[in-house]
PDB file of C-alpha atoms in Angstrom:
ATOM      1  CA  UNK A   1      16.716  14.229   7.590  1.00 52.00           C
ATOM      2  CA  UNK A   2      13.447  12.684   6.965  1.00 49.00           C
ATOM      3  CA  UNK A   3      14.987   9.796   4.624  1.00 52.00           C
ATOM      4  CA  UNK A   4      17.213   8.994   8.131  1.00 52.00           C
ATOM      5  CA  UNK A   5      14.081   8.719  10.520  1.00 52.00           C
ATOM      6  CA  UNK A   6      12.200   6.614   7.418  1.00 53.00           C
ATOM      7  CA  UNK A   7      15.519   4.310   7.366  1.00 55.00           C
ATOM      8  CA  UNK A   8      15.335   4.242  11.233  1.00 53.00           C
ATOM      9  CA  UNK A   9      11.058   3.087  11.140  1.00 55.00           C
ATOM     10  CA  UNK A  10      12.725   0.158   8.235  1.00 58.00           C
ATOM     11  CA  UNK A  11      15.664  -1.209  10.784  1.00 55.00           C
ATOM     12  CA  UNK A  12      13.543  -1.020  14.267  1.00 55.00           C
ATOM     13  CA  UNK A  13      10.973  -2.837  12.121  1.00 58.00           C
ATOM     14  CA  UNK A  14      13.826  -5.502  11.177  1.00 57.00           C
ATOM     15  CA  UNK A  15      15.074  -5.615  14.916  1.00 55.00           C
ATOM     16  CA  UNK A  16      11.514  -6.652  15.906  1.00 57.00           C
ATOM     17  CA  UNK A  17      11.569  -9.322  13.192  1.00 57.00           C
ATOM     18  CA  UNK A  18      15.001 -10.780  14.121  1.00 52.00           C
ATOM     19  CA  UNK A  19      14.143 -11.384  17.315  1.00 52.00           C
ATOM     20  CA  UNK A  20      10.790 -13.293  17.167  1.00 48.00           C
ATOM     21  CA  UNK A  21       9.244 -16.843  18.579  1.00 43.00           C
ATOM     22  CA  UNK A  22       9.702 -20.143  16.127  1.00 42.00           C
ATOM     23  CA  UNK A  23       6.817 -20.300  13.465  1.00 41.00           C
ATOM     24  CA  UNK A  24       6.404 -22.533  10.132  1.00 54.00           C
ATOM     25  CA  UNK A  25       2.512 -21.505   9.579  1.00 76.00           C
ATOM     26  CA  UNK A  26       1.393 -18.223   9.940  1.00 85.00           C
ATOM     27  CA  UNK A  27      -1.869 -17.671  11.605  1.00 85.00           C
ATOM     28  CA  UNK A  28      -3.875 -14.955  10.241  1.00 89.00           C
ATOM     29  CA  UNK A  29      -6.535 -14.634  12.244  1.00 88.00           C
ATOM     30  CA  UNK A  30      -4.441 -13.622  15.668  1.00 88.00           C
ATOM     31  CA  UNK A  31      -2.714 -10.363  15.187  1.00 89.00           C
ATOM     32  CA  UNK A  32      -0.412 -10.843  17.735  1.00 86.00           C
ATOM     33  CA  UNK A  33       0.685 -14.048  16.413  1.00 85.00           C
ATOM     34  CA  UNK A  34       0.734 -13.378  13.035  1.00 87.00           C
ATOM     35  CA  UNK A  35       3.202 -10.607  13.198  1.00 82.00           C
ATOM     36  CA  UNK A  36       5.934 -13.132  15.620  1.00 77.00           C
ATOM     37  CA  UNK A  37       5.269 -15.982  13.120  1.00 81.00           C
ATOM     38  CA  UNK A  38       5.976 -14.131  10.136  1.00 79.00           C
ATOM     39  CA  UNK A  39       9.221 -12.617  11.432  1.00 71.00           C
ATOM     40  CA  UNK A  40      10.353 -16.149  12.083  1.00 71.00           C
ATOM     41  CA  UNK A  41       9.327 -17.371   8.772  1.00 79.00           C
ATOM     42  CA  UNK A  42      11.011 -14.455   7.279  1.00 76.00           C
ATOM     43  CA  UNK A  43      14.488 -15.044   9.064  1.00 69.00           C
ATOM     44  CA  UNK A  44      14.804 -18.523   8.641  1.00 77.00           C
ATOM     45  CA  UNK A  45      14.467 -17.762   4.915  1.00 82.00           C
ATOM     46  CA  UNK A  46      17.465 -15.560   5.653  1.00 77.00           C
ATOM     47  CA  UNK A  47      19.204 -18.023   7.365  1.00 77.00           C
ATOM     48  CA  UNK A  48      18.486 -20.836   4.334  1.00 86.00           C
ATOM     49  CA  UNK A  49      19.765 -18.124   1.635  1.00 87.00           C
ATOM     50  CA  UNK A  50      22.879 -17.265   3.026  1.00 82.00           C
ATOM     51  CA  UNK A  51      24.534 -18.682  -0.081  1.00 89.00           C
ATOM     52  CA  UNK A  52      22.441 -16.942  -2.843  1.00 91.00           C
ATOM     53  CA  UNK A  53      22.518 -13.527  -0.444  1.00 87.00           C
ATOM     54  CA  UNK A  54      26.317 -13.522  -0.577  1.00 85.00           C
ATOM     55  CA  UNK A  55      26.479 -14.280  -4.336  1.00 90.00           C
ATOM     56  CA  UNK A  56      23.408 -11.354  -5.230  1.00 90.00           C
ATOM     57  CA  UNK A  57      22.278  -8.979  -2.165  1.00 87.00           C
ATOM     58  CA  UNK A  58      18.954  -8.481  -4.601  1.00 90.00           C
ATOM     59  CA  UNK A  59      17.835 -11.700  -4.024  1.00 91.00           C
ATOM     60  CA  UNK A  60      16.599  -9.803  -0.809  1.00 88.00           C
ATOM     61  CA  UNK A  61      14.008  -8.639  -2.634  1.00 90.00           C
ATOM     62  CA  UNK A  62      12.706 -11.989  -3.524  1.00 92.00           C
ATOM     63  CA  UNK A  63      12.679 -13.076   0.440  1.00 89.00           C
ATOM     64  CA  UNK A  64      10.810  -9.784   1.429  1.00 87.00           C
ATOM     65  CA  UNK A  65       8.755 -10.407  -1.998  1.00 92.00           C
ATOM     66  CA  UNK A  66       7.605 -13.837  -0.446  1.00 91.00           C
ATOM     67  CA  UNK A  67       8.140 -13.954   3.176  1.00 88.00           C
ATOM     68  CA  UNK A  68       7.164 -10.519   4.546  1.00 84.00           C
ATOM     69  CA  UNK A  69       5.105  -8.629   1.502  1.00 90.00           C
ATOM     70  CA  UNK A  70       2.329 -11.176   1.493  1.00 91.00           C
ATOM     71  CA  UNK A  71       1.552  -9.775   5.581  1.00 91.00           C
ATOM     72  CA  UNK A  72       1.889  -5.890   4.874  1.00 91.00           C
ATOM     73  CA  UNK A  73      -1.167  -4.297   3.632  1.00 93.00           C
ATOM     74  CA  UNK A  74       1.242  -2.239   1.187  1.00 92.00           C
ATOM     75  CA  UNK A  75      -2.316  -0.933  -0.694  1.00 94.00           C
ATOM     76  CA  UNK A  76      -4.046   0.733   2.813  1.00 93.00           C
ATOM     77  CA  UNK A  77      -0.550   2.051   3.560  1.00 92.00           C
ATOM     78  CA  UNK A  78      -0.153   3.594   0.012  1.00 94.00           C
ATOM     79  CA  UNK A  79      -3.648   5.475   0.678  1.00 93.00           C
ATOM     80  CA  UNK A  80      -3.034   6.709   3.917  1.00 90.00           C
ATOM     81  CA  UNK A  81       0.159   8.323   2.682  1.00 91.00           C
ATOM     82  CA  UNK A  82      -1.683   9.771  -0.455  1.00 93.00           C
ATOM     83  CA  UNK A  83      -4.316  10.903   2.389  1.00 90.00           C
ATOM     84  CA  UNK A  84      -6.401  13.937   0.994  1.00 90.00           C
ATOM     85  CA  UNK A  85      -5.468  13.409  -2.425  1.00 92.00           C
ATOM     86  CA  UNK A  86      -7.729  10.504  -2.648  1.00 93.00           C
ATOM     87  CA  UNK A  87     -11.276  12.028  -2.248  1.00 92.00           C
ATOM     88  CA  UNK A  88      -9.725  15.213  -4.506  1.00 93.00           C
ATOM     89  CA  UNK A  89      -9.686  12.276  -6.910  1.00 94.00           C
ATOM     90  CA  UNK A  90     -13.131  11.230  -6.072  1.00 94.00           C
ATOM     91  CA  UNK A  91     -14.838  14.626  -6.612  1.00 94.00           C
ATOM     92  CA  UNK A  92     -13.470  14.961 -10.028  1.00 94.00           C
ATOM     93  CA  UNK A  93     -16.165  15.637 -11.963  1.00 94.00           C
ATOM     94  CA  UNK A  94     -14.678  14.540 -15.528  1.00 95.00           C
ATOM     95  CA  UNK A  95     -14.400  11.143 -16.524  1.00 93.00           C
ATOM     96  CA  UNK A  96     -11.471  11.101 -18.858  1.00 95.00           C
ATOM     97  CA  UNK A  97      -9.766  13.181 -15.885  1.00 96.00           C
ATOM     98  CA  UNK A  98     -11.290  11.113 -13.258  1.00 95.00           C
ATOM     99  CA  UNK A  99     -10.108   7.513 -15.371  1.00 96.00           C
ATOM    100  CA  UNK A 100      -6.604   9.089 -15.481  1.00 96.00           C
ATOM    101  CA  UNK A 101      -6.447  10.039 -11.919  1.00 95.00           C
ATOM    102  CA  UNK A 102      -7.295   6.403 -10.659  1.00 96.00           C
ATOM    103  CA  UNK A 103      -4.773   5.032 -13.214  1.00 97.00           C
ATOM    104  CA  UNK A 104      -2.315   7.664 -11.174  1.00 96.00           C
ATOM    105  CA  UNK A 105      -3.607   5.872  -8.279  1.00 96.00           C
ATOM    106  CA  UNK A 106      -2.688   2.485  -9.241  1.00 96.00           C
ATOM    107  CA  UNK A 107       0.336   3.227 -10.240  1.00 97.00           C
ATOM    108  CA  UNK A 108       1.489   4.662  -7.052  1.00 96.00           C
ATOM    109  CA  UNK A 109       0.249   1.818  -4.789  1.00 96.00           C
ATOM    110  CA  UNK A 110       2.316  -0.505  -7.299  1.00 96.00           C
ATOM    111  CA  UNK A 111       5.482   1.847  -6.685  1.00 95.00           C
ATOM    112  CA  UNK A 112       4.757   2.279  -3.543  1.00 93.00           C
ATOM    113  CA  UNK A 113       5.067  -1.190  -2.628  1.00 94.00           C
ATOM    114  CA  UNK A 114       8.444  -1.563  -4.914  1.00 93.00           C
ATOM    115  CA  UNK A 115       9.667   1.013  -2.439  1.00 89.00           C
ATOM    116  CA  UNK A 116       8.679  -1.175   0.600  1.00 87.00           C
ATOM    117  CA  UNK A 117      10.646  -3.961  -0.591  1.00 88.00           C
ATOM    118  CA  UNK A 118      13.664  -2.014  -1.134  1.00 85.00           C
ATOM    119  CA  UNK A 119      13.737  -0.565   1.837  1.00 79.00           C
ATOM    120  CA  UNK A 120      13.193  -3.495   4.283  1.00 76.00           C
ATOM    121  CA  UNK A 121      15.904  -5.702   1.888  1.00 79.00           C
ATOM    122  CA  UNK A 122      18.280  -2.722   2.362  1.00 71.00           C
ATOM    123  CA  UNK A 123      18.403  -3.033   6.114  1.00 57.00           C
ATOM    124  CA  UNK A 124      17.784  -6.596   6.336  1.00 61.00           C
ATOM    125  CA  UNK A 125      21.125  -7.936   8.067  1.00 48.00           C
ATOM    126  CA  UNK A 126      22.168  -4.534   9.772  1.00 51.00           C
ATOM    127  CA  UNK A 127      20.924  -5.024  13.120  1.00 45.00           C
ATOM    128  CA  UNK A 128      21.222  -8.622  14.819  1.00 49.00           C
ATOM    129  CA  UNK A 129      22.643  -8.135  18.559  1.00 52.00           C
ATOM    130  CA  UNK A 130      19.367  -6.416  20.166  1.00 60.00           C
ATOM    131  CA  UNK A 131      16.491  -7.934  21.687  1.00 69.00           C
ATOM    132  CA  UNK A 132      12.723  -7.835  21.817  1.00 69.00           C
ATOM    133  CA  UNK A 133      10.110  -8.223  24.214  1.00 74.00           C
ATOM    134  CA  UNK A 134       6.439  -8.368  23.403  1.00 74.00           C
ATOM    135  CA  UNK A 135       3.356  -7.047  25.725  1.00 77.00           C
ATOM    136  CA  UNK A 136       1.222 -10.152  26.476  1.00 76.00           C
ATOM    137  CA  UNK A 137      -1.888 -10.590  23.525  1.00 74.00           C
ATOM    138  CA  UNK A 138      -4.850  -8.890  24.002  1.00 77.00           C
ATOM    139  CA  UNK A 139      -8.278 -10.220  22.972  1.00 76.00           C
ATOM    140  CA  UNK A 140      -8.883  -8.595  19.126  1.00 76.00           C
ATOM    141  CA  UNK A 141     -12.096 -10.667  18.337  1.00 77.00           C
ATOM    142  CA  UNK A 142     -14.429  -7.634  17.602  1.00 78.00           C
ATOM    143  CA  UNK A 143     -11.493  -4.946  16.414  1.00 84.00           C
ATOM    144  CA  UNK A 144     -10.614  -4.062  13.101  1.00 91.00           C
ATOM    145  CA  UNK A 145      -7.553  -2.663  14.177  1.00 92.00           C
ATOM    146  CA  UNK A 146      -4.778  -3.837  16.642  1.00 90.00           C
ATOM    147  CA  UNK A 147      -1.905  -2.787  17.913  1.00 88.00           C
ATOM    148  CA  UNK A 148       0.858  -5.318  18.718  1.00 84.00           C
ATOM    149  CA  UNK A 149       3.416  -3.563  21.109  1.00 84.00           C
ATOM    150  CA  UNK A 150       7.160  -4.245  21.267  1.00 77.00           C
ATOM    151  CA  UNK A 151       9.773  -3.085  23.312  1.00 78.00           C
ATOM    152  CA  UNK A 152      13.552  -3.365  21.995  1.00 72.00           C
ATOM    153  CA  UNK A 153      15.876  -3.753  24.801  1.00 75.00           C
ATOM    154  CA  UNK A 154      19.973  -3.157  23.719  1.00 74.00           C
ATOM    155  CA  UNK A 155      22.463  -3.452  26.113  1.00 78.00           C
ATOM    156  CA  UNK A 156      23.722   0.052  27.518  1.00 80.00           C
ATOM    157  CA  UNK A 157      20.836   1.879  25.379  1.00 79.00           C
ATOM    158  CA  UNK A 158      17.376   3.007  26.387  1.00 83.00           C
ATOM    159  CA  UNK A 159      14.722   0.890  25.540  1.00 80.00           C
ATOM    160  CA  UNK A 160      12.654   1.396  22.257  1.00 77.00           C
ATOM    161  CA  UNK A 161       8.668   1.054  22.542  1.00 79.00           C
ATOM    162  CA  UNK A 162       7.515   0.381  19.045  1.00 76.00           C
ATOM    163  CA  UNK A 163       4.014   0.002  18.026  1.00 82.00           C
ATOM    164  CA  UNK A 164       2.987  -2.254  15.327  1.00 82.00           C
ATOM    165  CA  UNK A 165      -0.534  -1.416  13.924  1.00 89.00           C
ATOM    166  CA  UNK A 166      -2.362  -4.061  12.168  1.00 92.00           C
ATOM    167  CA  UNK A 167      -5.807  -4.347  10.638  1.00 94.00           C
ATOM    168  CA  UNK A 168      -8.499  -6.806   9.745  1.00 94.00           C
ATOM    169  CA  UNK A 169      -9.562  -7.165   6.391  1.00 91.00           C
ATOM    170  CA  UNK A 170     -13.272  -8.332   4.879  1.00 89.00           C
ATOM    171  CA  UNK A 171     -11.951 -11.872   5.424  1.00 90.00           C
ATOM    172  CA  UNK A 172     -10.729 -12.106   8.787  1.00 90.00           C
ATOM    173  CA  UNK A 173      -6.830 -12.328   8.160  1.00 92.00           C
ATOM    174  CA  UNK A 174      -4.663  -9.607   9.753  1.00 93.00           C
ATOM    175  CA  UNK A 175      -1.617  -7.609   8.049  1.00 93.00           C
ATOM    176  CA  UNK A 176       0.311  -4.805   9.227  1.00 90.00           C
ATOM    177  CA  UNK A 177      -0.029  -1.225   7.523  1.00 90.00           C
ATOM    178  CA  UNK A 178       1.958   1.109  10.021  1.00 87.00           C
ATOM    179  CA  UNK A 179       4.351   0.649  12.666  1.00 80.00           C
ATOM    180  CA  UNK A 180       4.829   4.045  15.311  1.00 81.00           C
ATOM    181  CA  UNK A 181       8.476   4.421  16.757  1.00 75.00           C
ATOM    182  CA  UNK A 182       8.209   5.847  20.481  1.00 74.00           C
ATOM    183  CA  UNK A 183       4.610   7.714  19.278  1.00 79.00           C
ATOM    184  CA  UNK A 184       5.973   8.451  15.816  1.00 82.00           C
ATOM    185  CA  UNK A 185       4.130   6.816  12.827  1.00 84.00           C
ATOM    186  CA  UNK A 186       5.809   5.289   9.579  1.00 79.00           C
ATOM    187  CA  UNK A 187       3.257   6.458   7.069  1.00 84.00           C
ATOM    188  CA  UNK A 188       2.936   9.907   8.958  1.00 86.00           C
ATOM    189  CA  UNK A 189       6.517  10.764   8.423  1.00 85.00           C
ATOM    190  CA  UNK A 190       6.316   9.619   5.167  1.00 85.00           C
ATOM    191  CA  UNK A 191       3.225  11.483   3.978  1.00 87.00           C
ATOM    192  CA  UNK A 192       4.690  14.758   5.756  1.00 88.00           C
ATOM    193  CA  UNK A 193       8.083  13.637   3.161  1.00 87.00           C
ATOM    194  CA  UNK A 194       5.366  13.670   0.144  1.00 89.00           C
ATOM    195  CA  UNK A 195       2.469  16.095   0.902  1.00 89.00           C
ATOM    196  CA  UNK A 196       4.149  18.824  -0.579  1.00 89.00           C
ATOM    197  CA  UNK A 197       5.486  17.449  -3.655  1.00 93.00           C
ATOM    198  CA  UNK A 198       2.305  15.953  -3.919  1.00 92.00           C
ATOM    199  CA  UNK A 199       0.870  19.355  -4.017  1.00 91.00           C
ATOM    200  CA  UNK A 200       2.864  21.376  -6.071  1.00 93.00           C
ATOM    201  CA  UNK A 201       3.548  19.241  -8.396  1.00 94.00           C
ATOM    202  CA  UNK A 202       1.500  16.202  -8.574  1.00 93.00           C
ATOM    203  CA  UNK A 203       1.186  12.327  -8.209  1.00 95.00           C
ATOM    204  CA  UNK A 204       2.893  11.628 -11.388  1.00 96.00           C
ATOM    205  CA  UNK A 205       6.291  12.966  -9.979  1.00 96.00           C
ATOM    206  CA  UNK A 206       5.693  11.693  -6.298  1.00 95.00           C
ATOM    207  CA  UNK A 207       5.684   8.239  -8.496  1.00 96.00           C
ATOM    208  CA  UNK A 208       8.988   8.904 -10.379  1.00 96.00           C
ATOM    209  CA  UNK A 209      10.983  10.113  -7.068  1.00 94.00           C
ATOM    210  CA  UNK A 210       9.772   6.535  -5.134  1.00 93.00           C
ATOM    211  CA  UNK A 211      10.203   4.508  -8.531  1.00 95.00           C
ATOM    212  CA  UNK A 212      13.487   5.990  -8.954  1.00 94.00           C
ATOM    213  CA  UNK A 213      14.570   4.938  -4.989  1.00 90.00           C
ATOM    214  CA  UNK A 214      12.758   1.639  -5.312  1.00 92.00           C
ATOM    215  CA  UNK A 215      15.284   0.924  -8.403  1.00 92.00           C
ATOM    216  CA  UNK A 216      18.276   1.489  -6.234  1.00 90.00           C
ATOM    217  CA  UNK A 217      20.757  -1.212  -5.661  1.00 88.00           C
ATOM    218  CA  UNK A 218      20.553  -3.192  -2.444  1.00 82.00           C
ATOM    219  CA  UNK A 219      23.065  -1.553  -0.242  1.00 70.00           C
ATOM    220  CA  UNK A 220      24.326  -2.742   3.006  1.00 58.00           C
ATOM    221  CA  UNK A 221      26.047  -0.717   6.048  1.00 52.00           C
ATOM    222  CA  UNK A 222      29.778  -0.143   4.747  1.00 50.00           C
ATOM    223  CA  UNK A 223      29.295  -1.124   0.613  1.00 56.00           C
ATOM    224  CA  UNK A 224      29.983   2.806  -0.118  1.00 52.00           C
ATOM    225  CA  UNK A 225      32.874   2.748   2.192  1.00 44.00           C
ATOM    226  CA  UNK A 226      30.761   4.472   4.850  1.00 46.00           C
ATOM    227  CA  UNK A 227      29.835   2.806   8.289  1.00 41.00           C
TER     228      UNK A 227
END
């Protein structure tokens, strides 16, 4: 059930990006414009690859490895999902134990963002019929933290509100760590998915389970036979 709702978070997030204003530079310093520009960049990409997709459906990776990765904050993600596991690491007391714990760490923010990829190339060309509207920009000059609100409108289907939270690093440039589905959040359902692995039976094989789905071939709707 909860890999379902995590593959719903990855499409709606693809709708949104489908469906976007024209771009070539992405502006950094605007949240609401940085997340529109980068969908455009990202699907003109698509657009230009249609050759290489249709010879190798991995080179998906590569797009979301250039186009998209580069505007996700895939680290602040990875340690809001590992939530209170991270200050258990800090009050470790040992430093062999301690040195091995932020290798663990490390490890899982590099897996974690394998997984990203793989999961946004998997649903990359599923969904290309709906629309989306975005709320007008809001001002963002003294937050660290924005939320760029969408709406995707499908004829015959209820609307979706989707909520794209973004946040301001030490430099000024904005990238997206969470996106919440009609008040649900991406990294909450997936740290509910890991908490309790995470606590009975550590980081080490909360690391193998997302290494082993971020290895997965790129898969699109109807490759297993199945719509």
């Amino acid at each position: 059930m909860m890999a379902k709702v995590l593959g719903f978070f990855a499409s709606v997030f693809l709708i949104v990006l489908a469906n976007t204003a024209s771009a070539s530079e992405v502006d950094m310093t605007n949240p609401y414009t940085m997340v529109q520009q980068v969908a455009d960049n990202t699907f003109k990409r698509v657009t230009k690859d249609q050759k290489m997709i249709a010879q190798d459906k991995e080179h998906l990776r590569v797009i979301v490895e250039e186009e998209l990765l580069p505007y996700i904050d895939y680290k602040y993600a990875a340690y809001r999902v590992l939530g209170s596991h991270i200050q258990k690491v800090r009050n470790i007391e040992d430093k062999e134990e301690k040195r091995q714990a932020i290798e663990h760490i490390r490890t899982f923010i590099d897996v974690f963002k394998s997984y990203l990829v793989a999961t946004y190339a998997g649903v990359f060309t599923q969904y290309t019929d709906q629309t989306v509207e975005f709320e007008p920009a809001r001002d963002a000059d003294d937050d660290k933290i924005a939320i760029v609100k969408t709406k995707i409108v499908e004829a015959g289907k209820p609307d979706i509100k989707i909520d794209f939270k973004v946040r301001r690093d030490s430099n000024g440039e904005w990238r997206a760590f969470d996106m919440m589905a009609e008040g649900i959040s991406l990294l909450d359902a997936k740290q509910s998915e890991l908490h309790g692995i995470l606590r009975q039976q550590g980081i080490e094989r909360v690391i193998e389970l997302l290494d082993k789905k971020s290895k997965l071939p790129v898969q699109f709707r109807g490759d297993d036979g199945n719509a």
